[in-house]
Amino acid sequence: MNPGARLVILGKQGAGKGTQAVRLSRHYVVPHVSTGDTFRAAVRSGSEFGKRAQKYLEAGELVPDEVVIGVVRERLTHDDTTHRGFVLDGFPRTVQQAEALMEIVVPQGLDVAIDLEIDTRVVLERLASRRVCSDCGANYSVSDNPPRVPGICDVCGGDVVQRDDDTEAAIRRRLELYDHETAPLVDWFDERGLLARMDGMGSPDQVTERLVTEIDRRKKFRPR
Ligand code: AP5
Ligand code: MG
């Protein structure tokens, strides 16, 4: 294994971005930077920032670009990310965010932006089955990966619940926003020679193996 990687994971809601980002961050020993997890943690903390974020998350709306860009810019200036790299999960989601990211990551740039491709029918099934820990945010699926004790988190013992934005109305809105705002980023990264389109179907292990093979191939051509 060759540690260090500078990765973006794209994909519609339920494509498996979070699931794969956790695995890739362990594999390459780099921080997993998830804007969704950051906002959910802020909501749980009850901070002013969290209260402002909550209304966007529950409605499935995007948090304004300048807020998200500020959060990511701050995180990507820490030593761990500048030295070892990162797996970005849920960012960028608009062209404005992508343009800001490319400025933030100068001079090293990115290794690859992975688009996890998956049918909408499958994501709806996955989101209906998804459960998360209300304390630490660990991810489960009642059909494929349930907690060992129903309703209790394997990692921290917290309550395992459905996410507040996994309602029918918020899922519909998130998928609409994906089509309008985020899907164009696939071509945006492709035009810059940074895109890898990857099949998001199959077991989580099969998807990880596919991604690692592609990332390692790309890293070979981008010596740091
Ligand atoms: P975010 O948390 O990023 O949510 P999302 O984009 O809606 O994506 P999800 O987390 O729903 O899906 P995922 O692809 O991570 O799938 P997962 O791995 O969980 O964002 C939430 C909100 O925050 C946004 O709506 C917005 O308000 C705000 N926000 C965040 N970033 C922002 C930004 N950049 N700009 C503006 N606003 C922003 O998998 C889903 C389920 O499937 C799980 O149960 C999992 O166990 C299961 N599963 C995964 N892989 C497999 C597999 N291979 N086989 C079977 N089951 C699988
Ligand atoms: Mg996620």
PDB file of C-alpha atoms and ligand atoms in Angstrom:
ATOM      1  CA  MET A   1       0.000   0.000   0.000  1.00  0.00           C
ATOM      2  CA  ASN A   2       1.206   3.462  -0.929  1.00  0.00           C
ATOM      3  CA  PRO A   3      -0.069   5.955   1.716  1.00  0.00           C
ATOM      4  CA  GLY A   4      -1.280   9.449   0.850  1.00  0.00           C
ATOM      5  CA  ALA A   5      -3.961  10.390  -1.667  1.00  0.00           C
ATOM      6  CA  ARG A   6      -5.879  13.488  -2.716  1.00  0.00           C
ATOM      7  CA  LEU A   7      -9.339  12.323  -3.663  1.00  0.00           C
ATOM      8  CA  VAL A   8     -12.819  13.658  -4.379  1.00  0.00           C
ATOM      9  CA  ILE A   9     -15.809  11.294  -4.286  1.00  0.00           C
ATOM     10  CA  LEU A  10     -18.810  12.360  -6.364  1.00  0.00           C
ATOM     11  CA  GLY A  11     -22.109  10.514  -6.688  1.00  0.00           C
ATOM     12  CA  LYS A  12     -25.776  10.995  -6.061  1.00  0.00           C
ATOM     13  CA  GLN A  13     -27.379  10.572  -2.647  1.00  0.00           C
ATOM     14  CA  GLY A  14     -27.011   6.975  -1.466  1.00  0.00           C
ATOM     15  CA  ALA A  15     -24.343   6.148  -4.090  1.00  0.00           C
ATOM     16  CA  GLY A  16     -22.041   5.041  -1.264  1.00  0.00           C
ATOM     17  CA  LYS A  17     -19.789   8.125  -0.996  1.00  0.00           C
ATOM     18  CA  GLY A  18     -19.632   7.995   2.805  1.00  0.00           C
ATOM     19  CA  THR A  19     -19.243   4.201   2.891  1.00  0.00           C
ATOM     20  CA  GLN A  20     -16.342   4.240   0.422  1.00  0.00           C
ATOM     21  CA  ALA A  21     -14.743   7.435   1.782  1.00  0.00           C
ATOM     22  CA  VAL A  22     -14.320   5.810   5.223  1.00  0.00           C
ATOM     23  CA  ARG A  23     -12.661   2.765   3.642  1.00  0.00           C
ATOM     24  CA  LEU A  24     -10.385   4.820   1.366  1.00  0.00           C
ATOM     25  CA  SER A  25      -9.353   7.056   4.241  1.00  0.00           C
ATOM     26  CA  ARG A  26      -8.216   3.960   6.195  1.00  0.00           C
ATOM     27  CA  HIS A  27      -6.515   2.434   3.171  1.00  0.00           C
ATOM     28  CA  TYR A  28      -4.504   5.536   2.248  1.00  0.00           C
ATOM     29  CA  VAL A  29      -4.180   6.796   5.876  1.00  0.00           C
ATOM     30  CA  VAL A  30      -5.651  10.210   5.096  1.00  0.00           C
ATOM     31  CA  PRO A  31      -8.441  12.202   6.777  1.00  0.00           C
ATOM     32  CA  HIS A  32     -12.026  11.678   5.618  1.00  0.00           C
ATOM     33  CA  VAL A  33     -13.463  15.164   5.105  1.00  0.00           C
ATOM     34  CA  SER A  34     -17.268  14.973   4.857  1.00  0.00           C
ATOM     35  CA  THR A  35     -19.176  18.247   4.674  1.00  0.00           C
ATOM     36  CA  GLY A  36     -22.437  16.422   5.500  1.00  0.00           C
ATOM     37  CA  ASP A  37     -20.870  14.839   8.645  1.00  0.00           C
ATOM     38  CA  THR A  38     -19.448  18.257   9.646  1.00  0.00           C
ATOM     39  CA  PHE A  39     -22.886  19.882   9.402  1.00  0.00           C
ATOM     40  CA  ARG A  40     -24.634  17.001  11.201  1.00  0.00           C
ATOM     41  CA  ALA A  41     -22.092  17.205  14.049  1.00  0.00           C
ATOM     42  CA  ALA A  42     -22.724  20.970  14.283  1.00  0.00           C
ATOM     43  CA  VAL A  43     -26.489  20.327  14.448  1.00  0.00           C
ATOM     44  CA  ARG A  44     -25.969  17.744  17.243  1.00  0.00           C
ATOM     45  CA  SER A  45     -23.814  20.204  19.187  1.00  0.00           C
ATOM     46  CA  GLY A  46     -26.659  22.744  19.229  1.00  0.00           C
ATOM     47  CA  SER A  47     -24.260  25.590  18.276  1.00  0.00           C
ATOM     48  CA  GLU A  48     -25.501  28.731  16.482  1.00  0.00           C
ATOM     49  CA  PHE A  49     -23.750  27.483  13.345  1.00  0.00           C
ATOM     50  CA  GLY A  50     -25.536  24.125  13.741  1.00  0.00           C
ATOM     51  CA  LYS A  51     -28.925  25.787  14.148  1.00  0.00           C
ATOM     52  CA  ARG A  52     -28.391  27.723  10.921  1.00  0.00           C
ATOM     53  CA  ALA A  53     -27.259  24.558   9.070  1.00  0.00           C
ATOM     54  CA  GLN A  54     -30.177  22.463  10.375  1.00  0.00           C
ATOM     55  CA  LYS A  55     -32.846  24.144   8.290  1.00  0.00           C
ATOM     56  CA  TYR A  56     -30.925  23.442   5.065  1.00  0.00           C
ATOM     57  CA  LEU A  57     -30.193  19.816   5.951  1.00  0.00           C
ATOM     58  CA  GLU A  58     -33.722  18.890   7.012  1.00  0.00           C
ATOM     59  CA  ALA A  59     -35.184  20.367   3.818  1.00  0.00           C
ATOM     60  CA  GLY A  60     -32.542  18.681   1.640  1.00  0.00           C
ATOM     61  CA  GLU A  61     -31.363  22.106   0.423  1.00  0.00           C
ATOM     62  CA  LEU A  62     -27.716  22.975  -0.211  1.00  0.00           C
ATOM     63  CA  VAL A  63     -25.921  25.008   2.437  1.00  0.00           C
ATOM     64  CA  PRO A  64     -24.801  28.289   0.753  1.00  0.00           C
ATOM     65  CA  ASP A  65     -21.541  28.014  -1.215  1.00  0.00           C
ATOM     66  CA  GLU A  66     -19.619  30.614   0.798  1.00  0.00           C
ATOM     67  CA  VAL A  67     -20.332  28.770   4.060  1.00  0.00           C
ATOM     68  CA  VAL A  68     -19.300  25.333   2.742  1.00  0.00           C
ATOM     69  CA  ILE A  69     -16.222  26.701   0.979  1.00  0.00           C
ATOM     70  CA  GLY A  70     -15.146  28.408   4.222  1.00  0.00           C
ATOM     71  CA  VAL A  71     -15.483  25.126   6.161  1.00  0.00           C
ATOM     72  CA  VAL A  72     -13.475  23.122   3.617  1.00  0.00           C
ATOM     73  CA  ARG A  73     -10.818  25.816   3.144  1.00  0.00           C
ATOM     74  CA  GLU A  74     -10.209  25.833   6.899  1.00  0.00           C
ATOM     75  CA  ARG A  75     -10.027  22.010   7.106  1.00  0.00           C
ATOM     76  CA  LEU A  76      -7.679  21.610   4.147  1.00  0.00           C
ATOM     77  CA  THR A  77      -5.089  23.980   5.641  1.00  0.00           C
ATOM     78  CA  HIS A  78      -4.364  21.622   8.594  1.00  0.00           C
ATOM     79  CA  ASP A  79      -1.013  19.811   8.485  1.00  0.00           C
ATOM     80  CA  ASP A  80      -2.541  16.335   8.144  1.00  0.00           C
ATOM     81  CA  THR A  81      -4.349  17.210   4.915  1.00  0.00           C
ATOM     82  CA  THR A  82      -1.586  19.342   3.405  1.00  0.00           C
ATOM     83  CA  HIS A  83       1.041  16.611   4.098  1.00  0.00           C
ATOM     84  CA  ARG A  84      -0.827  13.339   3.602  1.00  0.00           C
ATOM     85  CA  GLY A  85      -3.946  14.278   1.619  1.00  0.00           C
ATOM     86  CA  PHE A  86      -7.675  13.733   2.064  1.00  0.00           C
ATOM     87  CA  VAL A  87     -10.810  12.000   0.863  1.00  0.00           C
ATOM     88  CA  LEU A  88     -13.436  14.658   0.173  1.00  0.00           C
ATOM     89  CA  ASP A  89     -16.979  13.288   0.540  1.00  0.00           C
ATOM     90  CA  GLY A  90     -19.890  15.564  -0.466  1.00  0.00           C
ATOM     91  CA  PHE A  91     -17.696  18.446  -1.651  1.00  0.00           C
ATOM     92  CA  PRO A  92     -17.649  20.001  -4.183  1.00  0.00           C
ATOM     93  CA  ARG A  93     -21.321  20.031  -5.143  1.00  0.00           C
ATOM     94  CA  THR A  94     -21.504  23.129  -7.369  1.00  0.00           C
ATOM     95  CA  VAL A  95     -19.204  24.579 -10.017  1.00  0.00           C
ATOM     96  CA  GLN A  96     -18.422  27.479  -7.674  1.00  0.00           C
ATOM     97  CA  GLN A  97     -17.289  24.991  -4.998  1.00  0.00           C
ATOM     98  CA  ALA A  98     -15.191  23.057  -7.547  1.00  0.00           C
ATOM     99  CA  GLU A  99     -13.446  26.235  -8.691  1.00  0.00           C
ATOM    100  CA  ALA A 100     -12.714  27.188  -5.081  1.00  0.00           C
ATOM    101  CA  LEU A 101     -11.361  23.684  -4.377  1.00  0.00           C
ATOM    102  CA  MET A 102      -8.886  23.814  -7.244  1.00  0.00           C
ATOM    103  CA  GLU A 103      -7.509  27.063  -5.793  1.00  0.00           C
ATOM    104  CA  ILE A 104      -7.354  25.645  -2.258  1.00  0.00           C
ATOM    105  CA  VAL A 105      -5.369  22.532  -3.316  1.00  0.00           C
ATOM    106  CA  VAL A 106      -2.657  24.425  -5.205  1.00  0.00           C
ATOM    107  CA  PRO A 107       0.143  23.416  -5.714  1.00  0.00           C
ATOM    108  CA  GLN A 108      -0.355  19.634  -5.252  1.00  0.00           C
ATOM    109  CA  GLY A 109      -3.774  19.438  -6.963  1.00  0.00           C
ATOM    110  CA  LEU A 110      -5.903  16.268  -6.909  1.00  0.00           C
ATOM    111  CA  ASP A 111      -5.110  12.671  -7.827  1.00  0.00           C
ATOM    112  CA  VAL A 112      -8.610  11.910  -9.097  1.00  0.00           C
ATOM    113  CA  ALA A 113     -12.314  12.730  -8.749  1.00  0.00           C
ATOM    114  CA  ILE A 114     -14.296   9.495  -8.632  1.00  0.00           C
ATOM    115  CA  ASP A 115     -17.884   9.455  -9.847  1.00  0.00           C
ATOM    116  CA  LEU A 116     -19.698   6.546  -8.197  1.00  0.00           C
ATOM    117  CA  GLU A 117     -22.351   5.576 -10.749  1.00  0.00           C
ATOM    118  CA  ILE A 118     -25.570   3.996  -9.585  1.00  0.00           C
ATOM    119  CA  ASP A 119     -29.277   3.720 -10.597  1.00  0.00           C
ATOM    120  CA  THR A 120     -31.796   5.964  -8.812  1.00  0.00           C
ATOM    121  CA  ARG A 121     -33.923   2.850  -8.050  1.00  0.00           C
ATOM    122  CA  VAL A 122     -31.013   1.367  -6.050  1.00  0.00           C
ATOM    123  CA  VAL A 123     -30.282   4.588  -4.151  1.00  0.00           C
ATOM    124  CA  LEU A 124     -33.896   4.844  -3.035  1.00  0.00           C
ATOM    125  CA  GLU A 125     -33.704   1.284  -1.645  1.00  0.00           C
ATOM    126  CA  ARG A 126     -30.385   2.048   0.077  1.00  0.00           C
ATOM    127  CA  LEU A 127     -31.614   5.290   1.637  1.00  0.00           C
ATOM    128  CA  ALA A 128     -34.770   3.582   2.936  1.00  0.00           C
ATOM    129  CA  SER A 129     -32.529   0.994   4.679  1.00  0.00           C
ATOM    130  CA  ARG A 130     -29.908   3.448   5.985  1.00  0.00           C
ATOM    131  CA  ARG A 131     -29.568   4.051   9.724  1.00  0.00           C
ATOM    132  CA  VAL A 132     -26.954   6.215  11.457  1.00  0.00           C
ATOM    133  CA  CYS A 133     -25.663   6.573  14.997  1.00  0.00           C
ATOM    134  CA  SER A 134     -27.114   9.725  16.550  1.00  0.00           C
ATOM    135  CA  ASP A 135     -23.916  10.159  18.624  1.00  0.00           C
ATOM    136  CA  CYS A 136     -20.919   9.335  16.406  1.00  0.00           C
ATOM    137  CA  GLY A 137     -22.541   9.267  12.945  1.00  0.00           C
ATOM    138  CA  ALA A 138     -21.482   5.650  12.088  1.00  0.00           C
ATOM    139  CA  ASN A 139     -23.408   4.338   9.077  1.00  0.00           C
ATOM    140  CA  TYR A 140     -25.549   1.138   8.960  1.00  0.00           C
ATOM    141  CA  SER A 141     -28.056  -0.520   6.650  1.00  0.00           C
ATOM    142  CA  VAL A 142     -30.933  -2.549   8.089  1.00  0.00           C
ATOM    143  CA  SER A 143     -30.785  -4.856   5.059  1.00  0.00           C
ATOM    144  CA  ASP A 144     -27.022  -5.254   4.406  1.00  0.00           C
ATOM    145  CA  ASN A 145     -25.063  -4.046   7.432  1.00  0.00           C
ATOM    146  CA  PRO A 146     -27.204  -3.835  10.600  1.00  0.00           C
ATOM    147  CA  PRO A 147     -25.681  -3.016  14.005  1.00  0.00           C
ATOM    148  CA  ARG A 148     -24.907  -6.185  16.038  1.00  0.00           C
ATOM    149  CA  VAL A 149     -27.568  -5.192  18.613  1.00  0.00           C
ATOM    150  CA  PRO A 150     -30.601  -3.662  16.877  1.00  0.00           C
ATOM    151  CA  GLY A 151     -30.794   0.112  17.460  1.00  0.00           C
ATOM    152  CA  ILE A 152     -27.408   0.325  19.270  1.00  0.00           C
ATOM    153  CA  CYS A 153     -24.194   1.564  17.652  1.00  0.00           C
ATOM    154  CA  ASP A 154     -21.354  -1.034  17.466  1.00  0.00           C
ATOM    155  CA  VAL A 155     -18.758   1.754  17.729  1.00  0.00           C
ATOM    156  CA  CYS A 156     -19.966   3.915  20.626  1.00  0.00           C
ATOM    157  CA  GLY A 157     -23.215   2.434  22.030  1.00  0.00           C
ATOM    158  CA  GLY A 158     -25.284   5.425  20.843  1.00  0.00           C
ATOM    159  CA  ASP A 159     -28.837   5.185  19.436  1.00  0.00           C
ATOM    160  CA  VAL A 160     -29.008   4.111  15.810  1.00  0.00           C
ATOM    161  CA  VAL A 161     -31.757   6.064  14.027  1.00  0.00           C
ATOM    162  CA  GLN A 162     -32.933   7.159  10.584  1.00  0.00           C
ATOM    163  CA  ARG A 163     -31.271  10.378   9.300  1.00  0.00           C
ATOM    164  CA  ASP A 164     -33.510  13.480   9.532  1.00  0.00           C
ATOM    165  CA  ASP A 165     -33.083  14.098   5.797  1.00  0.00           C
ATOM    166  CA  ASP A 166     -33.973  10.520   4.768  1.00  0.00           C
ATOM    167  CA  THR A 167     -37.634  11.527   4.406  1.00  0.00           C
ATOM    168  CA  GLU A 168     -39.368  11.125   1.034  1.00  0.00           C
ATOM    169  CA  ALA A 169     -39.630  14.911   0.477  1.00  0.00           C
ATOM    170  CA  ALA A 170     -35.995  15.695   1.422  1.00  0.00           C
ATOM    171  CA  ILE A 171     -34.650  12.766  -0.653  1.00  0.00           C
ATOM    172  CA  ARG A 172     -36.643  13.990  -3.686  1.00  0.00           C
ATOM    173  CA  ARG A 173     -35.232  17.510  -3.218  1.00  0.00           C
ATOM    174  CA  ARG A 174     -31.638  16.270  -2.752  1.00  0.00           C
ATOM    175  CA  LEU A 175     -31.858  14.187  -5.951  1.00  0.00           C
ATOM    176  CA  GLU A 176     -33.270  17.187  -7.884  1.00  0.00           C
ATOM    177  CA  LEU A 177     -30.430  19.390  -6.645  1.00  0.00           C
ATOM    178  CA  TYR A 178     -27.943  16.673  -7.564  1.00  0.00           C
ATOM    179  CA  ASP A 179     -29.223  16.692 -11.176  1.00  0.00           C
ATOM    180  CA  HIS A 180     -29.168  20.499 -11.469  1.00  0.00           C
ATOM    181  CA  GLU A 181     -26.101  21.486  -9.449  1.00  0.00           C
ATOM    182  CA  THR A 182     -23.791  18.510  -8.973  1.00  0.00           C
ATOM    183  CA  ALA A 183     -24.165  16.248 -12.041  1.00  0.00           C
ATOM    184  CA  PRO A 184     -22.536  18.957 -14.258  1.00  0.00           C
ATOM    185  CA  LEU A 185     -19.362  18.546 -12.176  1.00  0.00           C
ATOM    186  CA  VAL A 186     -18.805  15.114 -13.720  1.00  0.00           C
ATOM    187  CA  ASP A 187     -18.065  16.756 -17.096  1.00  0.00           C
ATOM    188  CA  TRP A 188     -16.254  19.632 -15.330  1.00  0.00           C
ATOM    189  CA  PHE A 189     -13.702  17.221 -13.805  1.00  0.00           C
ATOM    190  CA  ASP A 190     -13.570  15.158 -17.015  1.00  0.00           C
ATOM    191  CA  GLU A 191     -12.591  18.244 -19.042  1.00  0.00           C
ATOM    192  CA  ARG A 192      -9.654  18.723 -16.640  1.00  0.00           C
ATOM    193  CA  GLY A 193      -8.502  15.104 -17.007  1.00  0.00           C
ATOM    194  CA  LEU A 194      -9.309  14.328 -13.379  1.00  0.00           C
ATOM    195  CA  LEU A 195     -12.418  12.129 -13.645  1.00  0.00           C
ATOM    196  CA  ALA A 196     -12.777   8.379 -13.131  1.00  0.00           C
ATOM    197  CA  ARG A 197     -16.289   6.999 -13.747  1.00  0.00           C
ATOM    198  CA  MET A 198     -16.682   3.971 -11.478  1.00  0.00           C
ATOM    199  CA  ASP A 199     -19.453   1.392 -11.120  1.00  0.00           C
ATOM    200  CA  GLY A 200     -20.979   1.802  -7.627  1.00  0.00           C
ATOM    201  CA  MET A 201     -22.882  -1.517  -7.776  1.00  0.00           C
ATOM    202  CA  GLY A 202     -21.838  -4.693  -5.982  1.00  0.00           C
ATOM    203  CA  SER A 203     -20.844  -5.255  -2.369  1.00  0.00           C
ATOM    204  CA  PRO A 204     -18.956  -2.488  -0.491  1.00  0.00           C
ATOM    205  CA  ASP A 205     -15.788  -4.692  -0.647  1.00  0.00           C
ATOM    206  CA  GLN A 206     -16.089  -5.133  -4.400  1.00  0.00           C
ATOM    207  CA  VAL A 207     -16.544  -1.379  -4.915  1.00  0.00           C
ATOM    208  CA  THR A 208     -13.532  -0.567  -2.685  1.00  0.00           C
ATOM    209  CA  GLU A 209     -11.319  -2.985  -4.606  1.00  0.00           C
ATOM    210  CA  ARG A 210     -12.364  -1.378  -7.887  1.00  0.00           C
ATOM    211  CA  LEU A 211     -11.653   2.133  -6.563  1.00  0.00           C
ATOM    212  CA  VAL A 212      -8.259   1.277  -5.055  1.00  0.00           C
ATOM    213  CA  THR A 213      -7.117  -0.307  -8.346  1.00  0.00           C
ATOM    214  CA  GLU A 214      -8.049   2.849 -10.260  1.00  0.00           C
ATOM    215  CA  ILE A 215      -6.637   5.281  -7.674  1.00  0.00           C
ATOM    216  CA  ASP A 216      -3.306   3.398  -7.528  1.00  0.00           C
ATOM    217  CA  ARG A 217      -3.103   3.455 -11.316  1.00  0.00           C
ATOM    218  CA  ARG A 218      -3.629   7.255 -11.310  1.00  0.00           C
ATOM    219  CA  LYS A 219      -1.207   7.852  -8.438  1.00  0.00           C
ATOM    220  CA  LYS A 220       1.570   6.124 -10.372  1.00  0.00           C
ATOM    221  CA  PHE A 221       1.393   8.874 -12.977  1.00  0.00           C
ATOM    222  CA  ARG A 222       1.269  11.725 -10.441  1.00  0.00           C
ATOM    223  CA  PRO A 223       4.437  11.374  -8.339  1.00  0.00           C
ATOM    224  CA  ARG A 224       4.457  13.836  -5.404  1.00  0.00           C
TER     225      ARG A 224
HETATM  226  P1  AP5 B   1     -24.377  14.400   2.723  1.00  0.00           P
HETATM  227  O1  AP5 B   1     -24.232  13.907   4.091  1.00  0.00           O
HETATM  228  O2  AP5 B   1     -23.202  14.504   1.861  1.00  0.00           O
HETATM  229  O3  AP5 B   1     -25.530  13.566   2.050  1.00  0.00           O
HETATM  230  P2  AP5 B   1     -25.852  13.133   0.559  1.00  0.00           P
HETATM  231  O4  AP5 B   1     -25.072  13.767  -0.521  1.00  0.00           O
HETATM  232  O5  AP5 B   1     -27.333  13.263   0.462  1.00  0.00           O
HETATM  233  O6  AP5 B   1     -25.333  11.724   0.415  1.00  0.00           O
HETATM  234  P3  AP5 B   1     -25.637  10.567   1.385  1.00  0.00           P
HETATM  235  O7  AP5 B   1     -24.811  10.700   2.614  1.00  0.00           O
HETATM  236  O8  AP5 B   1     -27.131  10.456   1.521  1.00  0.00           O
HETATM  237  O9  AP5 B   1     -25.185   9.317   0.521  1.00  0.00           O
HETATM  238  P4  AP5 B   1     -23.794   8.564   0.408  1.00  0.00           P
HETATM  239  O10 AP5 B   1     -23.423   8.577  -1.042  1.00  0.00           O
HETATM  240  O11 AP5 B   1     -22.791   9.039   1.392  1.00  0.00           O
HETATM  241  O12 AP5 B   1     -24.246   7.081   0.731  1.00  0.00           O
HETATM  242  P5  AP5 B   1     -23.893   6.126   1.973  1.00  0.00           P
HETATM  243  O13 AP5 B   1     -22.459   5.694   1.901  1.00  0.00           O
HETATM  244  O14 AP5 B   1     -24.428   6.682   3.216  1.00  0.00           O
HETATM  245  O15 AP5 B   1     -25.061  15.870   2.779  1.00  0.00           O
HETATM  246  C1  AP5 B   1     -26.182  16.106   3.611  1.00  0.00           C
HETATM  247  C2  AP5 B   1     -26.611  17.539   3.491  1.00  0.00           C
HETATM  248  O16 AP5 B   1     -25.555  18.416   3.951  1.00  0.00           O
HETATM  249  C3  AP5 B   1     -26.946  18.054   2.080  1.00  0.00           C
HETATM  250  O17 AP5 B   1     -28.272  17.728   1.696  1.00  0.00           O
HETATM  251  C4  AP5 B   1     -26.733  19.565   2.280  1.00  0.00           C
HETATM  252  O18 AP5 B   1     -27.821  20.144   2.973  1.00  0.00           O
HETATM  253  C5  AP5 B   1     -25.515  19.612   3.177  1.00  0.00           C
HETATM  254  N1  AP5 B   1     -24.255  19.625   2.427  1.00  0.00           N
HETATM  255  C6  AP5 B   1     -23.260  18.694   2.483  1.00  0.00           C
HETATM  256  N2  AP5 B   1     -22.262  18.993   1.640  1.00  0.00           N
HETATM  257  C7  AP5 B   1     -22.618  20.156   1.034  1.00  0.00           C
HETATM  258  C8  AP5 B   1     -21.997  20.956   0.040  1.00  0.00           C
HETATM  259  N3  AP5 B   1     -20.803  20.639  -0.496  1.00  0.00           N
HETATM  260  N4  AP5 B   1     -22.656  22.072  -0.370  1.00  0.00           N
HETATM  261  C9  AP5 B   1     -23.842  22.429   0.157  1.00  0.00           C
HETATM  262  N5  AP5 B   1     -24.493  21.697   1.089  1.00  0.00           N
HETATM  263  C10 AP5 B   1     -23.884  20.561   1.534  1.00  0.00           C
HETATM  264  O19 AP5 B   1     -24.757   4.839   1.547  1.00  0.00           O
HETATM  265  C11 AP5 B   1     -26.177   4.867   1.643  1.00  0.00           C
HETATM  266  C12 AP5 B   1     -26.682   3.541   2.238  1.00  0.00           C
HETATM  267  O20 AP5 B   1     -26.352   2.475   1.361  1.00  0.00           O
HETATM  268  C13 AP5 B   1     -26.062   3.194   3.611  1.00  0.00           C
HETATM  269  O21 AP5 B   1     -27.037   2.599   4.418  1.00  0.00           O
HETATM  270  C14 AP5 B   1     -24.944   2.178   3.253  1.00  0.00           C
HETATM  271  O22 AP5 B   1     -24.716   1.290   4.322  1.00  0.00           O
HETATM  272  C15 AP5 B   1     -25.539   1.494   2.037  1.00  0.00           C
HETATM  273  N6  AP5 B   1     -24.517   1.081   1.067  1.00  0.00           N
HETATM  274  C16 AP5 B   1     -23.430   1.803   0.673  1.00  0.00           C
HETATM  275  N7  AP5 B   1     -22.724   1.106  -0.254  1.00  0.00           N
HETATM  276  C17 AP5 B   1     -23.399  -0.066  -0.454  1.00  0.00           C
HETATM  277  C18 AP5 B   1     -23.192  -1.203  -1.305  1.00  0.00           C
HETATM  278  N8  AP5 B   1     -22.109  -1.276  -2.129  1.00  0.00           N
HETATM  279  N9  AP5 B   1     -24.087  -2.200  -1.269  1.00  0.00           N
HETATM  280  C19 AP5 B   1     -25.183  -2.130  -0.432  1.00  0.00           C
HETATM  281  N10 AP5 B   1     -25.433  -1.101   0.412  1.00  0.00           N
HETATM  282  C20 AP5 B   1     -24.560  -0.073   0.384  1.00  0.00           C
HETATM  283 MG    MG B   2     -22.841  10.409   2.983  1.00  0.00          MG
END
